[in-house]
Short mmCIF file of C-alpha atoms in Angstrom, two decimals:
data_model
loop_
_atom_site.label_atom_id
_atom_site.label_comp_id
_atom_site.label_asym_id
_atom_site.label_seq_id
_atom_site.Cartn_x
_atom_site.Cartn_y
_atom_site.Cartn_z
CA MET A 1 123.82 148.76 82.78
CA LYS A 2 121.62 151.26 80.94
CA SER A 3 120.09 148.57 78.76
CA SER A 4 119.36 146.42 81.84
CA LYS A 5 117.52 149.33 83.42
CA ILE A 6 115.49 149.91 80.32
CA PHE A 7 114.68 146.17 80.17
CA LEU A 8 113.56 146.15 83.80
CA LEU A 9 111.40 149.30 83.19
CA MET A 10 109.78 147.56 80.24
CA ILE A 11 109.00 144.54 82.38
CA LEU A 12 107.49 146.69 85.09
CA LEU A 13 105.47 148.64 82.53
CA SER A 14 104.12 145.41 80.98
CA ALA A 15 103.14 144.10 84.40
CA PHE A 16 101.30 147.38 85.24
CA VAL A 17 99.40 147.36 81.90
CA ALA A 18 98.54 143.67 82.29
CA SER A 19 97.32 144.24 85.87
CA THR A 20 95.30 147.28 84.69
CA LEU A 21 93.66 145.28 81.92
CA TYR A 22 92.94 142.51 84.27
CA ALA A 23 91.25 144.87 86.78
CA GLU A 24 89.08 146.23 83.96
CA THR A 25 87.78 142.74 83.27
CA ARG A 26 86.29 142.15 86.73
CA ILE A 27 82.63 142.62 87.55
CA ARG A 28 80.75 142.38 90.84
CA CYS A 29 77.71 140.21 91.08
CA ALA A 30 75.38 140.59 94.13
CA SER A 31 73.58 137.28 94.59
CA THR A 32 71.81 135.08 97.04
CA THR A 33 73.41 132.70 99.58
CA SER A 34 71.67 129.71 97.81
CA THR A 35 73.60 130.17 94.50
CA GLN A 36 76.78 130.41 96.50
CA ASN A 37 76.21 127.78 99.11
CA SER A 38 74.94 125.28 96.63
CA GLY A 39 78.21 125.43 94.77
CA LEU A 40 76.50 126.63 91.52
CA PHE A 41 78.96 129.60 91.03
CA ASP A 42 81.99 127.51 91.73
CA TYR A 43 80.81 125.35 88.84
CA ILE A 44 79.62 127.80 86.24
CA LEU A 45 81.79 130.83 86.74
CA PRO A 46 85.08 129.24 85.67
CA ILE A 47 83.36 128.26 82.39
CA PHE A 48 82.12 131.83 81.77
CA GLU A 49 85.51 133.38 82.91
CA LYS A 50 87.43 131.19 80.58
CA LYS A 51 85.24 132.02 77.61
CA ALA A 52 84.77 135.75 78.19
CA GLY A 53 87.94 136.68 80.06
CA ILE A 54 85.80 138.43 82.65
CA LYS A 55 86.25 137.66 86.34
CA VAL A 56 83.02 137.60 88.33
CA ASP A 57 83.41 138.51 92.10
CA VAL A 58 80.31 137.33 93.97
CA VAL A 59 78.86 139.02 97.04
CA ALA A 60 76.45 136.43 98.54
CA VAL A 61 73.78 137.96 100.76
CA GLY A 62 69.97 137.73 101.01
CA THR A 63 67.93 138.81 98.00
CA GLY A 64 66.76 142.00 99.60
CA ALA A 65 70.30 143.00 100.47
CA ALA A 66 71.55 142.03 97.05
CA ILE A 67 68.94 144.26 95.37
CA GLU A 68 69.88 147.18 97.68
CA ILE A 69 73.59 146.73 96.78
CA GLY A 70 72.65 146.88 93.15
CA LYS A 71 70.47 150.01 93.66
CA ARG A 72 73.51 151.77 95.26
CA GLY A 73 75.64 150.87 92.28
CA ASP A 74 77.94 148.67 94.48
CA ALA A 75 77.51 145.82 92.00
CA ASP A 76 77.29 145.52 88.22
CA VAL A 77 74.81 142.67 88.05
CA VAL A 78 72.29 141.07 90.42
CA PHE A 79 71.28 137.41 90.45
CA VAL A 80 68.44 136.75 92.87
CA HIS A 81 65.13 134.97 93.51
CA ALA A 82 62.28 137.31 94.43
CA LYS A 83 60.64 138.09 91.05
CA ASP A 84 58.08 140.58 92.33
CA GLN A 85 60.85 142.56 94.04
CA GLU A 86 63.00 142.31 90.92
CA LEU A 87 60.30 143.60 88.58
CA LYS A 88 59.48 146.46 90.99
CA ALA A 89 63.11 147.53 91.05
CA VAL A 90 63.24 147.39 87.22
CA GLU A 91 60.09 149.46 86.99
CA GLU A 92 61.68 152.02 89.38
CA GLY A 93 64.62 152.29 86.95
CA TYR A 94 67.37 150.74 89.10
CA PHE A 95 67.89 147.77 86.83
CA VAL A 96 67.58 146.81 83.19
CA ASN A 97 67.47 143.70 81.04
CA ARG A 98 66.02 141.29 83.58
CA HIS A 99 65.72 137.70 82.50
CA ASP A 100 64.44 134.50 84.08
CA VAL A 101 67.45 132.10 84.33
CA MET A 102 66.49 129.00 86.24
CA TYR A 103 64.25 127.65 88.93
CA ASN A 104 64.09 124.96 91.62
CA ASP A 105 61.72 124.80 94.63
CA PHE A 106 61.35 125.56 98.22
CA ILE A 107 60.74 122.77 100.72
CA ILE A 108 59.74 122.59 104.36
CA ILE A 109 62.17 120.60 106.59
CA GLY A 110 61.68 119.39 110.19
CA PRO A 111 62.98 117.07 112.76
CA ALA A 112 63.45 113.40 111.53
CA ASN A 113 60.64 112.18 113.84
CA ASP A 114 58.31 114.92 112.41
CA PRO A 115 56.59 115.57 115.83
CA LEU A 116 53.57 117.43 114.21
CA LYS A 117 53.17 114.62 111.61
CA ILE A 118 53.26 117.15 108.83
CA LYS A 119 54.79 114.82 106.30
CA GLY A 120 52.03 113.70 103.95
CA ILE A 121 50.24 116.99 103.93
CA ARG A 122 50.23 118.32 100.40
CA SER A 123 49.73 122.06 101.23
CA ALA A 124 52.57 124.20 102.54
CA ILE A 125 49.90 126.64 103.90
CA GLU A 126 48.19 123.89 105.84
CA ALA A 127 51.60 122.84 107.20
CA PHE A 128 52.28 126.40 108.41
CA LYS A 129 48.83 126.48 110.11
CA LYS A 130 49.63 123.22 111.87
CA ILE A 131 53.03 124.53 113.09
CA ALA A 132 51.29 127.75 114.48
CA GLU A 133 48.44 125.72 116.05
CA GLY A 134 50.98 123.38 117.80
CA ALA A 135 53.17 126.39 118.71
CA TYR A 136 56.09 124.31 117.62
CA PRO A 137 59.46 125.88 117.03
CA PHE A 138 59.98 127.37 113.55
CA VAL A 139 63.26 128.95 112.51
CA SER A 140 63.02 131.86 109.99
CA ARG A 141 65.95 133.47 108.13
CA GLY A 142 64.48 136.80 109.04
CA ASP A 143 66.81 138.55 106.67
CA LYS A 144 64.57 139.96 103.82
CA SER A 145 66.04 137.17 101.53
CA GLY A 146 64.03 135.61 98.75
CA THR A 147 63.44 132.63 101.03
CA HIS A 148 62.30 134.84 103.84
CA THR A 149 60.05 136.77 101.49
CA LYS A 150 58.50 133.42 100.33
CA GLU A 151 58.07 132.35 103.98
CA LEU A 152 56.27 135.54 104.92
CA SER A 153 53.95 135.18 101.91
CA LEU A 154 53.00 131.69 103.13
CA TRP A 155 52.23 132.98 106.68
CA LYS A 156 50.09 135.71 105.15
CA LYS A 157 48.14 133.18 102.98
CA ALA A 158 47.68 131.08 106.08
CA GLY A 159 46.21 134.14 107.87
CA ILE A 160 48.87 133.94 110.61
CA GLU A 161 51.18 136.68 112.05
CA PRO A 162 54.18 134.75 113.51
CA LYS A 163 56.36 137.64 114.46
CA GLY A 164 56.67 138.01 118.24
CA GLN A 165 55.46 134.46 118.92
CA LYS A 166 57.52 132.45 121.37
CA TRP A 167 57.77 129.55 118.96
CA TYR A 168 58.95 131.76 116.02
CA LEU A 169 62.71 132.41 115.92
CA GLU A 170 64.18 134.92 113.48
CA VAL A 171 67.83 134.41 113.18
CA GLY A 172 68.99 136.95 110.47
CA GLN A 173 71.31 134.35 108.88
CA GLY A 174 71.92 132.83 105.52
CA MET A 175 70.29 129.51 104.50
CA GLU A 176 72.98 127.03 105.61
CA LYS A 177 73.24 128.59 109.11
CA THR A 178 69.45 128.68 109.38
CA GLN A 179 69.29 125.01 108.54
CA ARG A 180 71.81 124.24 111.20
CA ILE A 181 70.03 126.28 113.80
CA ALA A 182 66.75 124.55 112.95
CA ASN A 183 68.53 121.20 113.34
CA GLU A 184 69.88 122.28 116.83
CA LYS A 185 66.42 123.48 117.87
CA ARG A 186 64.65 120.47 116.54
CA ALA A 187 62.50 122.97 114.62
CA TYR A 188 60.82 123.32 111.29
CA ALA A 189 62.08 125.67 108.61
CA LEU A 190 61.62 126.72 105.01
CA THR A 191 64.63 126.26 102.76
CA ASP A 192 65.45 125.93 99.09
CA ARG A 193 66.15 122.52 97.66
CA GLY A 194 69.58 123.47 96.28
CA THR A 195 70.97 124.50 99.69
CA TRP A 196 69.33 121.51 101.35
CA LEU A 197 70.91 118.94 98.99
CA ALA A 198 74.31 120.66 99.13
CA ALA A 199 74.41 120.92 102.92
CA LYS A 200 72.36 118.17 104.55
CA ASP A 201 75.13 115.52 104.50
CA LYS A 202 77.98 117.91 104.93
CA ASP A 203 76.35 119.46 108.09
CA LYS A 204 74.99 116.08 109.27
CA LEU A 205 71.50 117.42 109.55
CA GLU A 206 69.13 115.08 111.48
CA MET A 207 66.14 116.46 109.49
CA ILE A 208 63.83 115.36 106.75
CA ILE A 209 61.75 117.03 104.05
CA VAL A 210 58.20 117.18 105.32
CA ILE A 211 56.65 119.20 102.54
CA GLU A 212 57.55 119.37 98.87
CA GLY A 213 55.81 119.61 95.47
CA ASP A 214 53.26 122.21 96.32
CA PRO A 215 53.10 124.65 93.30
CA VAL A 216 53.17 127.54 95.74
CA LEU A 217 56.82 126.55 96.56
CA PHE A 218 58.09 127.29 93.04
CA ASN A 219 61.39 129.22 93.26
CA GLN A 220 62.30 131.36 90.23
CA TYR A 221 65.75 132.89 89.80
CA GLY A 222 66.43 135.99 87.72
CA VAL A 223 69.34 138.13 86.68
CA MET A 224 69.39 141.87 85.87
CA ALA A 225 71.95 144.53 85.05
CA VAL A 226 72.40 147.67 87.19
CA ASN A 227 71.07 150.63 85.10
CA PRO A 228 74.10 152.59 83.86
CA GLN A 229 71.98 155.77 83.68
CA LYS A 230 71.51 155.59 87.49
CA ASN A 231 75.10 154.56 88.20
CA LYS A 232 77.41 155.65 85.47
CA HIS A 233 80.48 153.84 86.89
CA VAL A 234 79.05 150.39 86.53
CA LYS A 235 80.52 147.99 84.01
CA TYR A 236 77.29 147.58 81.99
CA LYS A 237 78.99 146.10 78.89
CA GLU A 238 80.68 143.31 80.87
CA ALA A 239 77.58 142.70 82.97
CA MET A 240 75.53 142.17 79.84
CA GLU A 241 78.20 139.69 78.56
CA PHE A 242 77.58 137.71 81.78
CA ILE A 243 73.80 138.00 81.52
CA ASN A 244 73.75 137.02 77.80
CA TRP A 245 75.96 134.04 78.61
CA LEU A 246 73.66 132.85 81.40
CA VAL A 247 70.61 132.85 79.14
CA SER A 248 72.46 131.45 76.15
CA LYS A 249 72.40 127.76 75.13
CA GLU A 250 75.87 127.28 76.64
CA GLY A 251 75.01 128.99 79.88
CA GLN A 252 71.74 127.10 80.28
CA HIS A 253 73.53 123.85 79.58
CA ALA A 254 76.15 124.61 82.26
CA ILE A 255 73.38 125.25 84.77
CA ALA A 256 71.61 122.01 83.81
CA SER A 257 74.86 120.09 84.16
CA PHE A 258 75.47 121.21 87.74
CA LYS A 259 74.60 118.41 90.18
CA ASP A 260 75.26 117.52 93.84
CA ASN A 261 77.33 114.55 94.97
CA GLY A 262 74.30 112.36 94.75
CA GLY A 263 73.66 113.20 91.14
CA HIS A 264 70.65 115.50 91.79
CA GLN A 265 70.17 118.42 89.45
CA LEU A 266 69.84 121.43 91.73
CA PHE A 267 68.58 124.06 89.22
CA ILE A 268 66.41 123.80 86.14
CA PRO A 269 67.24 126.37 83.45
CA ASN A 270 64.27 128.31 81.97
CA ALA A 271 65.71 131.43 80.45
CA ASN A 272 63.79 133.69 78.18
CA ARG A 273 64.58 136.84 76.30
CA VAL A 274 61.72 138.87 77.76
CA LYS A 275 62.94 141.93 79.54
#
């Protein structure tokens, strides 16, 4: 009886140690809805986790919210797409070791019949001017995400202040929901190509791309570690293992290999080692 109790105690102790070790190999990544909704993380994270033995728990929010989560120390690593905001946060000391990881592009989508006849215009800014002049419904994420930041910069370049206009609807939602609302409202919207390709068939969107290929629609993604000097509890070593893998040959190949059901490559790797 005594030996069986000792054996049971050993099993329980082993289970406790194993669970403790497992908990120590989890990191939290605050990222954008586009990396999550596109399916990228579902594809690349199992590859990293198998190699490194580190589980990555993703919190998918808008870029602005993801950066704020990192600043508070509620994440170990941040993977977003608003480079100016990222570099500012690094300069302020909240993050370290920022790297470009990959890119795709933003596109403007609209109703299949394109009522404003925007398709064929090469300039995203001119398209925005036409939407404002026609007072035609436009759905904005309105959530301080990377996409929202890009959209606001386009309105600014067009010399237009859309906020408060009857035709301008801010929904405060992620990209997939914003696309669905635009579809319901028969409105135009700015989205990223990854989310568009991943969701257009699944959500049965009756919309088309009306603007693409304008250099101003370039969409860079970057990754950075939360500064351990600001938040001493963060798992900096494990976060750097993840970052180094993302920018490594293996990580970049994994990103390049990720495609949608139609065989389209959703993100183009372009990592560099510049901090």
